[in-house]
Short mmCIF file of N, CA and C in Angstrom, two decimals:
data_model
loop_
_atom_site.label_atom_id
_atom_site.label_comp_id
_atom_site.label_asym_id
_atom_site.label_seq_id
_atom_site.Cartn_x
_atom_site.Cartn_y
_atom_site.Cartn_z
N UNK A 13 0.82 -1.20 0.12
CA UNK A 13 0.09 0.14 -0.05
C UNK A 13 0.72 1.25 -0.16
N UNK A 14 1.86 1.30 0.90
CA UNK A 14 2.84 2.51 0.87
C UNK A 14 3.44 2.68 -0.34
N UNK A 15 3.99 1.65 -1.26
CA UNK A 15 4.41 1.65 -2.62
C UNK A 15 3.59 2.37 -3.36
N UNK A 16 2.31 1.78 -3.50
CA UNK A 16 1.21 2.38 -4.25
C UNK A 16 1.02 4.06 -4.14
N UNK A 17 1.12 4.32 -2.90
CA UNK A 17 0.84 5.64 -2.39
C UNK A 17 1.83 6.66 -3.01
N UNK A 18 3.26 6.03 -2.79
CA UNK A 18 4.58 6.55 -3.58
C UNK A 18 4.38 6.95 -5.02
N UNK A 19 3.91 6.02 -5.58
CA UNK A 19 3.62 6.13 -7.10
C UNK A 19 2.69 7.10 -7.24
N UNK A 20 1.67 7.14 -6.74
CA UNK A 20 0.45 8.03 -6.84
C UNK A 20 1.06 9.50 -6.62
N UNK A 21 1.83 9.61 -5.51
CA UNK A 21 2.32 10.91 -4.97
C UNK A 21 3.43 11.37 -6.23
N UNK A 22 4.35 10.31 -6.90
CA UNK A 22 5.09 10.90 -7.90
C UNK A 22 4.16 11.39 -9.06
N UNK A 23 3.17 10.56 -9.49
CA UNK A 23 2.54 10.98 -10.55
C UNK A 23 1.86 12.33 -10.42
N UNK A 24 1.17 12.55 -9.21
CA UNK A 24 0.43 13.68 -9.18
C UNK A 24 1.38 14.82 -9.02
N UNK A 25 2.61 14.70 -8.52
CA UNK A 25 3.56 15.70 -8.26
C UNK A 25 4.65 15.84 -9.36
N UNK A 26 4.30 15.21 -10.50
CA UNK A 26 5.37 15.40 -11.56
C UNK A 26 5.82 16.63 -11.90
N UNK A 27 4.61 17.42 -12.12
CA UNK A 27 5.03 19.02 -12.47
C UNK A 27 5.79 19.71 -11.57
N UNK A 28 5.57 19.43 -10.25
CA UNK A 28 6.32 20.24 -9.37
C UNK A 28 7.72 19.71 -9.21
N UNK A 29 7.88 18.54 -9.31
CA UNK A 29 9.22 17.91 -9.59
C UNK A 29 10.08 18.55 -10.65
N UNK A 30 9.50 18.35 -11.86
CA UNK A 30 10.30 19.06 -13.17
C UNK A 30 10.32 20.28 -13.21
N UNK A 31 9.19 21.06 -12.82
CA UNK A 31 9.44 22.51 -12.70
C UNK A 31 10.55 23.07 -11.72
N UNK A 32 10.60 22.18 -10.72
CA UNK A 32 11.68 22.57 -9.65
C UNK A 32 13.17 22.42 -10.37
N UNK A 33 13.22 21.35 -11.30
CA UNK A 33 14.55 21.10 -11.78
C UNK A 33 14.60 22.01 -13.00
N UNK A 34 13.70 22.38 -13.73
CA UNK A 34 13.70 22.98 -15.02
C UNK A 34 14.25 24.50 -14.70
N UNK A 35 14.12 24.96 -13.41
CA UNK A 35 14.58 26.23 -13.37
C UNK A 35 15.93 26.52 -13.01
N UNK A 36 16.79 27.09 -13.96
CA UNK A 36 18.04 27.18 -13.87
C UNK A 36 19.02 26.12 -14.38
N UNK A 37 18.45 25.33 -14.96
CA UNK A 37 19.07 24.23 -15.62
C UNK A 37 18.84 24.17 -17.32
N UNK A 38 19.57 23.31 -17.69
CA UNK A 38 19.30 23.10 -19.31
C UNK A 38 18.39 22.21 -19.61
N UNK A 39 17.56 21.44 -18.76
CA UNK A 39 16.57 20.46 -19.12
C UNK A 39 15.67 20.89 -20.37
N UNK A 40 14.99 21.93 -19.97
CA UNK A 40 13.94 22.38 -20.94
C UNK A 40 14.61 22.80 -22.16
N UNK A 41 15.88 23.73 -22.01
CA UNK A 41 16.66 24.13 -23.44
C UNK A 41 16.91 22.96 -24.40
N UNK A 42 17.18 21.80 -23.81
CA UNK A 42 17.48 20.56 -24.69
C UNK A 42 16.46 20.06 -25.29
N UNK A 43 15.27 20.60 -24.86
CA UNK A 43 13.99 19.77 -25.55
C UNK A 43 13.17 20.83 -26.50
N UNK A 44 13.64 21.86 -27.01
CA UNK A 44 13.18 22.61 -27.99
C UNK A 44 12.85 22.04 -29.23
N UNK A 45 13.76 21.36 -29.89
CA UNK A 45 13.72 20.86 -30.97
C UNK A 45 12.70 19.90 -31.41
N UNK A 46 11.84 19.96 -32.31
CA UNK A 46 10.95 19.00 -32.86
C UNK A 46 11.44 18.58 -34.33
N UNK A 47 11.35 17.30 -34.87
CA UNK A 47 11.47 16.97 -36.18
C UNK A 47 10.31 17.23 -37.36
N UNK A 48 10.31 17.24 -38.43
CA UNK A 48 9.23 17.30 -39.38
C UNK A 48 7.96 16.29 -38.86
N UNK A 49 8.59 14.95 -38.39
CA UNK A 49 7.63 14.02 -37.97
C UNK A 49 6.80 14.24 -36.91
N UNK A 50 7.17 15.18 -36.16
CA UNK A 50 6.65 15.64 -34.92
C UNK A 50 7.31 14.92 -33.83
N UNK A 51 8.39 14.34 -34.05
CA UNK A 51 9.08 13.81 -33.04
C UNK A 51 10.04 14.73 -32.34
N UNK A 52 10.15 14.40 -30.95
CA UNK A 52 10.85 15.14 -30.10
C UNK A 52 12.40 14.81 -30.09
N UNK A 53 13.44 15.77 -30.29
CA UNK A 53 14.70 15.39 -30.37
C UNK A 53 15.58 16.12 -29.41
N UNK A 54 16.38 14.95 -28.79
CA UNK A 54 17.45 15.61 -27.87
C UNK A 54 18.46 16.31 -28.63
N UNK A 55 18.75 17.61 -28.08
CA UNK A 55 19.87 18.38 -28.78
C UNK A 55 21.32 17.68 -28.43
N UNK A 56 21.24 16.87 -27.32
CA UNK A 56 22.81 16.44 -26.85
C UNK A 56 23.28 15.30 -27.89
N UNK A 57 22.27 14.37 -27.99
CA UNK A 57 22.80 13.10 -29.03
C UNK A 57 21.87 12.89 -30.03
N UNK A 58 20.94 13.89 -30.28
CA UNK A 58 19.98 13.51 -31.56
C UNK A 58 19.20 12.36 -31.59
N UNK A 59 19.04 11.78 -30.51
CA UNK A 59 17.98 10.58 -30.36
C UNK A 59 16.57 11.31 -30.21
N UNK A 60 15.59 10.69 -30.92
CA UNK A 60 14.44 11.06 -31.03
C UNK A 60 13.27 10.11 -30.43
N UNK A 61 12.19 10.92 -29.81
CA UNK A 61 11.18 10.36 -29.11
C UNK A 61 9.72 10.75 -29.25
N UNK A 62 8.85 10.11 -29.27
CA UNK A 62 7.59 10.17 -29.52
C UNK A 62 6.80 11.28 -28.86
N UNK A 63 7.18 11.30 -27.46
CA UNK A 63 6.51 12.39 -26.46
C UNK A 63 7.42 13.29 -25.93
N UNK A 64 6.97 14.44 -25.43
CA UNK A 64 7.72 15.21 -24.83
C UNK A 64 8.21 14.51 -23.22
N UNK A 65 7.45 13.90 -22.88
CA UNK A 65 7.68 13.25 -21.56
C UNK A 65 8.69 12.22 -21.80
N UNK A 66 8.96 11.45 -22.71
CA UNK A 66 10.02 10.48 -22.75
C UNK A 66 11.15 11.33 -23.26
N UNK A 67 11.23 12.29 -23.98
CA UNK A 67 12.51 13.09 -23.99
C UNK A 67 12.95 13.70 -22.79
N UNK A 68 11.92 14.13 -21.98
CA UNK A 68 12.47 14.90 -20.65
C UNK A 68 13.18 13.86 -19.71
N UNK A 69 12.61 12.61 -19.78
CA UNK A 69 13.26 11.66 -19.01
C UNK A 69 14.69 11.41 -19.42
N UNK A 70 14.76 11.33 -21.04
CA UNK A 70 16.06 11.00 -21.59
C UNK A 70 16.93 12.20 -21.30
N UNK A 71 16.45 13.43 -21.18
CA UNK A 71 17.32 14.48 -21.10
C UNK A 71 18.17 14.50 -19.77
N UNK A 72 17.22 14.15 -18.86
CA UNK A 72 17.73 13.76 -17.35
C UNK A 72 18.75 12.98 -17.34
N UNK A 73 18.91 11.90 -18.15
CA UNK A 73 20.18 11.01 -18.31
C UNK A 73 21.35 11.75 -18.46
N UNK A 74 21.30 12.96 -19.33
CA UNK A 74 22.21 13.61 -19.68
C UNK A 74 22.78 14.87 -18.76
N UNK A 75 21.76 15.17 -18.19
CA UNK A 75 22.01 16.21 -17.13
C UNK A 75 22.40 15.75 -15.69
N UNK A 76 21.93 14.54 -15.32
CA UNK A 76 21.94 13.92 -14.24
C UNK A 76 20.98 14.05 -13.28
N UNK A 77 20.07 14.85 -13.68
CA UNK A 77 18.83 15.13 -12.93
C UNK A 77 18.02 13.88 -12.48
N UNK A 78 17.80 13.62 -11.15
CA UNK A 78 16.97 12.39 -10.90
C UNK A 78 15.95 12.70 -9.68
N UNK A 79 14.73 13.36 -10.29
CA UNK A 79 13.84 14.02 -9.23
C UNK A 79 12.87 12.76 -8.77
N UNK A 80 13.24 11.43 -9.02
CA UNK A 80 12.28 10.75 -8.36
C UNK A 80 13.01 9.62 -7.57
N UNK A 81 12.86 9.30 -6.37
CA UNK A 81 13.38 8.52 -5.36
C UNK A 81 12.71 7.54 -4.60
N UNK A 82 13.28 6.18 -4.53
CA UNK A 82 12.70 5.18 -4.12
C UNK A 82 12.61 5.54 -2.46
N UNK A 83 11.35 5.26 -1.94
CA UNK A 83 11.27 5.55 -0.56
C UNK A 83 11.52 4.40 0.35
N UNK A 84 12.17 3.35 -0.36
CA UNK A 84 12.66 2.07 0.71
C UNK A 84 13.98 2.25 0.58
N UNK A 85 14.65 2.36 -0.68
CA UNK A 85 16.37 2.52 -0.62
C UNK A 85 16.86 3.60 -0.98
N UNK A 86 16.04 4.60 -1.16
CA UNK A 86 16.51 5.86 -1.43
C UNK A 86 17.39 6.00 -3.14
N UNK A 87 17.26 5.05 -3.59
CA UNK A 87 18.00 5.10 -5.00
C UNK A 87 17.11 6.01 -5.77
N UNK A 88 17.91 6.90 -6.59
CA UNK A 88 17.24 8.04 -7.42
C UNK A 88 17.05 7.72 -8.91
N UNK A 89 16.09 8.16 -9.60
CA UNK A 89 15.66 7.85 -11.06
C UNK A 89 15.45 8.99 -11.46
N UNK A 90 15.65 9.25 -12.89
CA UNK A 90 15.20 10.30 -13.81
C UNK A 90 13.77 10.11 -14.27
N UNK A 91 13.09 9.26 -14.29
CA UNK A 91 11.72 9.03 -14.60
C UNK A 91 10.70 8.23 -13.62
N UNK A 92 9.51 8.67 -13.64
CA UNK A 92 8.51 7.74 -12.94
C UNK A 92 8.52 6.35 -13.37
N UNK A 93 8.56 6.05 -14.56
CA UNK A 93 8.63 4.75 -15.14
C UNK A 93 9.66 3.89 -14.61
N UNK A 94 10.77 4.46 -14.57
CA UNK A 94 12.07 3.69 -14.29
C UNK A 94 11.75 3.45 -12.72
N UNK A 95 11.27 4.50 -11.89
CA UNK A 95 11.09 4.27 -10.30
C UNK A 95 10.08 3.14 -10.29
N UNK A 96 9.07 3.22 -11.06
CA UNK A 96 8.08 2.10 -10.88
C UNK A 96 8.66 0.74 -11.21
N UNK A 97 9.43 0.57 -12.19
CA UNK A 97 10.16 -0.52 -12.53
C UNK A 97 10.86 -1.05 -11.41
N UNK A 98 11.79 -0.28 -10.69
CA UNK A 98 12.57 -0.52 -9.70
C UNK A 98 11.84 -0.80 -8.42
N UNK A 99 10.69 -0.42 -8.30
CA UNK A 99 9.98 -0.86 -7.10
C UNK A 99 9.50 -2.30 -7.00
N UNK A 100 9.50 -2.97 -8.39
CA UNK A 100 9.16 -4.23 -8.43
C UNK A 100 10.24 -5.17 -7.61
N UNK A 101 11.42 -4.63 -7.46
CA UNK A 101 12.57 -5.49 -6.90
C UNK A 101 12.05 -5.56 -5.46
N UNK A 102 11.61 -4.62 -4.78
CA UNK A 102 11.04 -4.55 -3.36
C UNK A 102 9.87 -5.47 -3.38
N UNK A 103 8.85 -5.34 -4.16
CA UNK A 103 7.67 -6.02 -4.17
C UNK A 103 7.65 -7.51 -4.48
N UNK A 104 8.55 -7.70 -5.21
CA UNK A 104 8.63 -9.04 -5.75
C UNK A 104 7.71 -9.26 -6.94
N UNK A 105 7.03 -8.36 -7.60
CA UNK A 105 6.21 -8.44 -8.59
C UNK A 105 7.04 -8.86 -9.79
N UNK A 106 6.14 -9.63 -10.45
CA UNK A 106 7.04 -10.37 -11.84
C UNK A 106 5.73 -10.35 -12.98
N UNK A 107 5.40 -9.35 -13.62
CA UNK A 107 4.13 -9.31 -14.26
C UNK A 107 4.32 -9.68 -15.74
N UNK A 108 5.66 -10.15 -16.03
CA UNK A 108 6.04 -10.64 -17.43
C UNK A 108 6.36 -11.98 -17.24
N UNK A 109 5.60 -12.99 -18.09
CA UNK A 109 5.75 -14.28 -18.19
C UNK A 109 6.09 -15.00 -19.47
N UNK A 110 7.26 -15.62 -19.52
CA UNK A 110 7.35 -16.53 -20.77
C UNK A 110 6.28 -17.41 -21.05
N UNK A 111 5.88 -17.34 -22.40
CA UNK A 111 4.72 -18.19 -22.98
C UNK A 111 5.35 -19.78 -22.95
N UNK A 112 6.65 -19.88 -23.11
CA UNK A 112 6.96 -21.16 -23.51
C UNK A 112 7.48 -21.81 -22.35
N UNK A 113 8.09 -21.36 -21.28
CA UNK A 113 8.34 -22.18 -20.12
C UNK A 113 7.90 -21.64 -18.73
N UNK A 114 7.01 -20.57 -18.90
CA UNK A 114 6.08 -20.14 -17.77
C UNK A 114 6.98 -19.27 -16.84
N UNK A 115 8.41 -19.04 -16.95
CA UNK A 115 9.13 -18.38 -16.09
C UNK A 115 8.87 -16.95 -15.95
N UNK A 116 8.81 -16.40 -14.73
CA UNK A 116 8.31 -15.04 -14.57
C UNK A 116 9.54 -13.88 -14.31
N UNK A 117 9.36 -12.68 -14.85
CA UNK A 117 10.21 -11.64 -14.93
C UNK A 117 9.59 -10.47 -14.38
N UNK A 118 10.50 -9.34 -13.74
CA UNK A 118 9.97 -8.16 -13.40
C UNK A 118 9.87 -7.01 -14.15
N UNK A 119 10.93 -7.56 -15.26
CA UNK A 119 10.94 -6.16 -16.36
C UNK A 119 11.02 -6.87 -17.85
N UNK A 120 10.20 -6.05 -18.68
CA UNK A 120 9.91 -6.74 -19.95
C UNK A 120 11.19 -6.90 -20.71
N UNK A 121 12.17 -6.16 -20.58
CA UNK A 121 13.52 -6.33 -21.36
C UNK A 121 14.17 -7.79 -20.87
N UNK A 122 14.12 -8.22 -19.49
CA UNK A 122 14.57 -9.24 -19.15
C UNK A 122 13.90 -10.47 -19.86
N UNK A 123 12.46 -10.45 -19.79
CA UNK A 123 11.76 -11.41 -20.46
C UNK A 123 12.10 -11.49 -22.00
N UNK A 124 12.44 -10.39 -22.69
CA UNK A 124 12.60 -10.51 -24.22
C UNK A 124 13.94 -11.11 -24.03
N UNK A 125 15.02 -11.00 -23.48
CA UNK A 125 16.33 -11.58 -23.34
C UNK A 125 16.26 -12.98 -23.36
N UNK A 126 15.47 -13.36 -22.25
CA UNK A 126 15.15 -14.95 -21.95
C UNK A 126 14.54 -15.63 -23.06
N UNK A 127 13.45 -14.90 -23.95
CA UNK A 127 13.05 -15.66 -24.92
C UNK A 127 13.91 -16.15 -25.87
N UNK A 128 14.93 -15.31 -25.98
CA UNK A 128 15.86 -15.66 -27.21
C UNK A 128 16.81 -17.11 -26.75
N UNK A 129 16.59 -17.42 -25.52
CA UNK A 129 17.37 -18.69 -25.19
C UNK A 129 16.44 -19.69 -25.79
N UNK A 130 15.24 -19.59 -26.06
CA UNK A 130 14.22 -20.62 -26.70
C UNK A 130 14.26 -20.56 -28.28
N UNK A 131 14.34 -19.12 -28.72
CA UNK A 131 14.01 -18.98 -30.21
C UNK A 131 15.53 -19.24 -31.00
N UNK A 132 16.64 -19.04 -30.10
CA UNK A 132 17.78 -19.01 -30.78
C UNK A 132 18.19 -17.85 -31.54
N UNK A 133 17.53 -16.69 -31.45
CA UNK A 133 17.77 -15.49 -32.00
C UNK A 133 19.13 -14.97 -31.39
N UNK A 134 19.70 -14.37 -32.51
CA UNK A 134 21.24 -13.67 -32.16
C UNK A 134 21.03 -12.41 -32.84
N UNK A 135 20.53 -11.21 -32.31
CA UNK A 135 20.49 -9.99 -33.15
C UNK A 135 21.90 -9.17 -32.94
N UNK A 136 22.70 -9.65 -32.00
CA UNK A 136 23.95 -8.93 -32.00
C UNK A 136 24.95 -9.55 -32.64
N UNK A 137 25.79 -8.87 -33.45
CA UNK A 137 26.81 -9.43 -34.36
C UNK A 137 28.21 -8.54 -34.29
N UNK A 138 29.27 -9.41 -34.18
CA UNK A 138 30.63 -8.64 -33.89
C UNK A 138 30.95 -8.28 -35.56
N UNK A 139 31.23 -7.06 -35.58
CA UNK A 139 31.51 -6.37 -36.95
C UNK A 139 32.86 -6.84 -37.51
N UNK A 140 33.75 -7.42 -36.52
CA UNK A 140 35.04 -7.97 -36.81
C UNK A 140 34.93 -9.31 -37.55
N UNK A 141 34.58 -10.23 -36.63
CA UNK A 141 34.55 -11.77 -37.08
C UNK A 141 33.20 -12.26 -37.54
N UNK A 142 32.15 -11.34 -37.25
CA UNK A 142 30.81 -11.68 -37.73
C UNK A 142 30.05 -12.83 -36.77
N UNK A 143 30.63 -13.14 -35.78
CA UNK A 143 30.07 -13.99 -34.99
C UNK A 143 28.83 -13.40 -34.27
N UNK A 144 27.71 -14.01 -33.88
CA UNK A 144 26.45 -13.57 -33.61
C UNK A 144 26.43 -14.16 -32.00
N UNK A 145 25.40 -13.12 -31.28
CA UNK A 145 25.33 -13.23 -29.96
C UNK A 145 23.74 -12.87 -29.55
N UNK A 146 23.26 -13.75 -28.57
CA UNK A 146 21.79 -13.52 -28.21
C UNK A 146 21.62 -12.21 -27.16
N UNK A 147 22.73 -11.79 -26.78
CA UNK A 147 22.63 -10.57 -25.75
C UNK A 147 23.88 -9.63 -26.08
N UNK A 148 23.58 -8.32 -25.75
CA UNK A 148 24.47 -7.41 -26.06
C UNK A 148 25.60 -7.41 -24.94
N UNK A 149 25.54 -8.17 -23.69
CA UNK A 149 26.86 -8.25 -23.01
C UNK A 149 27.74 -9.18 -23.39
N UNK A 150 27.02 -10.23 -24.09
CA UNK A 150 28.06 -11.28 -24.51
C UNK A 150 28.96 -10.74 -25.50
N UNK A 151 28.40 -9.85 -26.51
CA UNK A 151 29.08 -9.26 -27.72
C UNK A 151 30.10 -8.44 -27.01
N UNK A 152 29.78 -7.40 -25.99
CA UNK A 152 30.99 -6.72 -25.54
C UNK A 152 32.14 -7.44 -24.81
N UNK A 153 31.95 -8.52 -24.35
CA UNK A 153 32.74 -9.42 -23.75
C UNK A 153 33.61 -10.02 -24.63
N UNK A 154 33.10 -10.57 -25.96
CA UNK A 154 33.75 -11.24 -26.92
C UNK A 154 34.46 -10.01 -27.65
N UNK A 155 33.96 -8.84 -27.76
CA UNK A 155 34.58 -7.64 -28.53
C UNK A 155 36.28 -7.56 -27.88
N UNK A 156 36.12 -7.71 -26.62
CA UNK A 156 37.45 -7.61 -25.86
C UNK A 156 38.52 -8.57 -26.25
N UNK A 157 38.17 -9.62 -27.13
CA UNK A 157 39.17 -10.43 -27.62
C UNK A 157 39.88 -9.74 -28.87
N UNK A 158 39.13 -9.07 -29.54
CA UNK A 158 39.73 -8.47 -30.92
C UNK A 158 40.52 -7.07 -30.29
N UNK A 159 39.91 -6.40 -29.30
CA UNK A 159 40.64 -5.05 -28.88
C UNK A 159 41.87 -5.23 -27.95
N UNK A 160 41.79 -6.48 -27.16
CA UNK A 160 42.74 -6.74 -26.35
C UNK A 160 42.53 -5.87 -25.05
N UNK A 161 41.42 -5.52 -24.82
CA UNK A 161 41.09 -4.67 -23.54
C UNK A 161 40.78 -5.70 -22.57
N UNK A 162 41.48 -5.28 -21.17
CA UNK A 162 41.26 -6.36 -20.05
C UNK A 162 40.88 -5.34 -19.13
N UNK A 163 39.51 -5.27 -18.71
CA UNK A 163 39.04 -4.42 -17.74
C UNK A 163 39.06 -4.77 -16.30
N UNK A 164 39.42 -5.96 -16.21
CA UNK A 164 39.56 -6.61 -14.67
C UNK A 164 41.06 -6.77 -14.60
N UNK A 165 41.40 -6.51 -13.31
CA UNK A 165 42.69 -6.83 -12.78
C UNK A 165 42.83 -8.27 -12.30
N UNK A 166 43.93 -8.82 -12.73
CA UNK A 166 44.08 -10.33 -12.49
C UNK A 166 44.32 -10.20 -10.93
N UNK A 167 43.80 -11.32 -10.37
CA UNK A 167 44.07 -11.58 -8.88
C UNK A 167 45.43 -11.99 -8.67
N UNK A 168 46.09 -11.49 -7.59
CA UNK A 168 47.40 -11.80 -7.07
C UNK A 168 47.60 -13.26 -6.67
N UNK A 169 48.51 -14.07 -7.61
CA UNK A 169 48.64 -15.47 -7.22
C UNK A 169 49.73 -15.71 -6.41
N UNK A 170 49.44 -16.45 -5.12
CA UNK A 170 50.71 -16.45 -4.09
C UNK A 170 51.01 -18.02 -4.34
N UNK A 171 52.26 -18.26 -3.93
CA UNK A 171 52.66 -19.74 -3.70
C UNK A 171 51.60 -20.39 -3.01
N UNK A 172 51.08 -19.75 -1.85
CA UNK A 172 50.16 -20.73 -1.00
C UNK A 172 48.91 -20.99 -1.85
N UNK A 173 48.44 -20.17 -2.81
CA UNK A 173 47.27 -20.45 -3.46
C UNK A 173 47.61 -21.52 -4.60
N UNK A 174 48.82 -21.43 -5.10
CA UNK A 174 49.09 -22.53 -6.08
C UNK A 174 49.26 -23.76 -5.64
N UNK A 175 49.66 -23.95 -4.16
CA UNK A 175 49.92 -25.12 -3.56
C UNK A 175 48.68 -25.61 -3.15
N UNK A 176 47.70 -24.83 -2.91
CA UNK A 176 46.17 -25.12 -2.58
C UNK A 176 45.62 -25.73 -3.94
N UNK A 177 45.72 -25.18 -4.94
CA UNK A 177 45.12 -25.45 -6.24
C UNK A 177 45.55 -26.88 -6.83
N UNK A 178 46.94 -27.03 -6.54
CA UNK A 178 47.41 -28.33 -7.02
C UNK A 178 47.03 -29.42 -6.13
N UNK A 179 46.95 -29.14 -4.78
CA UNK A 179 46.44 -30.02 -3.82
C UNK A 179 45.07 -30.51 -4.13
N UNK A 180 44.34 -29.55 -4.76
CA UNK A 180 42.82 -29.86 -4.80
C UNK A 180 42.82 -30.90 -6.30
N UNK A 181 43.70 -30.68 -7.02
CA UNK A 181 43.88 -31.46 -8.21
C UNK A 181 44.16 -32.94 -7.94
N UNK A 182 45.02 -33.00 -7.00
CA UNK A 182 45.52 -34.23 -6.37
C UNK A 182 44.63 -35.20 -5.68
N UNK A 183 43.28 -34.79 -5.36
CA UNK A 183 42.37 -35.45 -4.78
C UNK A 183 42.26 -36.72 -5.05
N UNK A 184 42.25 -37.81 -4.26
CA UNK A 184 42.03 -39.14 -4.77
C UNK A 184 40.87 -39.95 -4.26
N UNK A 185 40.29 -40.58 -5.04
CA UNK A 185 39.06 -41.20 -4.90
C UNK A 185 37.99 -40.64 -4.22
N UNK A 186 37.91 -39.58 -4.36
CA UNK A 186 36.69 -38.78 -3.72
C UNK A 186 36.77 -38.75 -2.05
N UNK A 187 37.94 -38.97 -1.57
CA UNK A 187 38.14 -39.02 -0.01
C UNK A 187 38.59 -37.61 0.43
N UNK A 188 38.70 -36.81 -0.46
CA UNK A 188 38.88 -35.33 -0.13
C UNK A 188 40.14 -35.27 0.79
N UNK A 189 41.24 -36.17 0.58
CA UNK A 189 42.47 -36.16 1.14
C UNK A 189 43.33 -35.21 0.04
N UNK A 190 43.90 -34.07 0.90
CA UNK A 190 44.90 -33.19 0.01
C UNK A 190 46.17 -33.80 0.20
N UNK A 191 46.97 -33.97 -0.71
CA UNK A 191 48.38 -34.23 -0.71
C UNK A 191 49.26 -33.10 -0.42
N UNK A 192 50.12 -33.18 0.37
CA UNK A 192 51.13 -32.25 0.51
C UNK A 192 52.18 -32.09 -0.47
#
């Protein structure tokens, strides 16, 4: 009940939240341009949106404005919809269900990625070797093979760790005795 009231509060106060942030900021300045198709265009990255509201949330990502806050964990968000999706983490609500295996998800995007595991769809392709992937994160990890990027620091391997690992390899007959 408290979460519902929070959402209603944010929805009814949206104007006051946004007007407070638009004073003295570039939020509204970045939303003036519309295209011939009637789309709203972000002046920062040129991405286009069907409504002014979607553009307003998007521009908040550029400006860092986060007028919506979760009253449970205090995490902040640029849009009411993003806050609403986040609240599902706390409520355990899973409104999206896979029609194939009936697994449930709290986010539509997570369901879409999951369905690819059934369909075999691979919409992401490496532009170097043309290998295809079902999700973007796997493509990013794969791309590091070509670029040589190593974003993670290797763990320091001590002689004790090597001895422990080798000892585990010498486990005999599932008796869990580690040879020295």
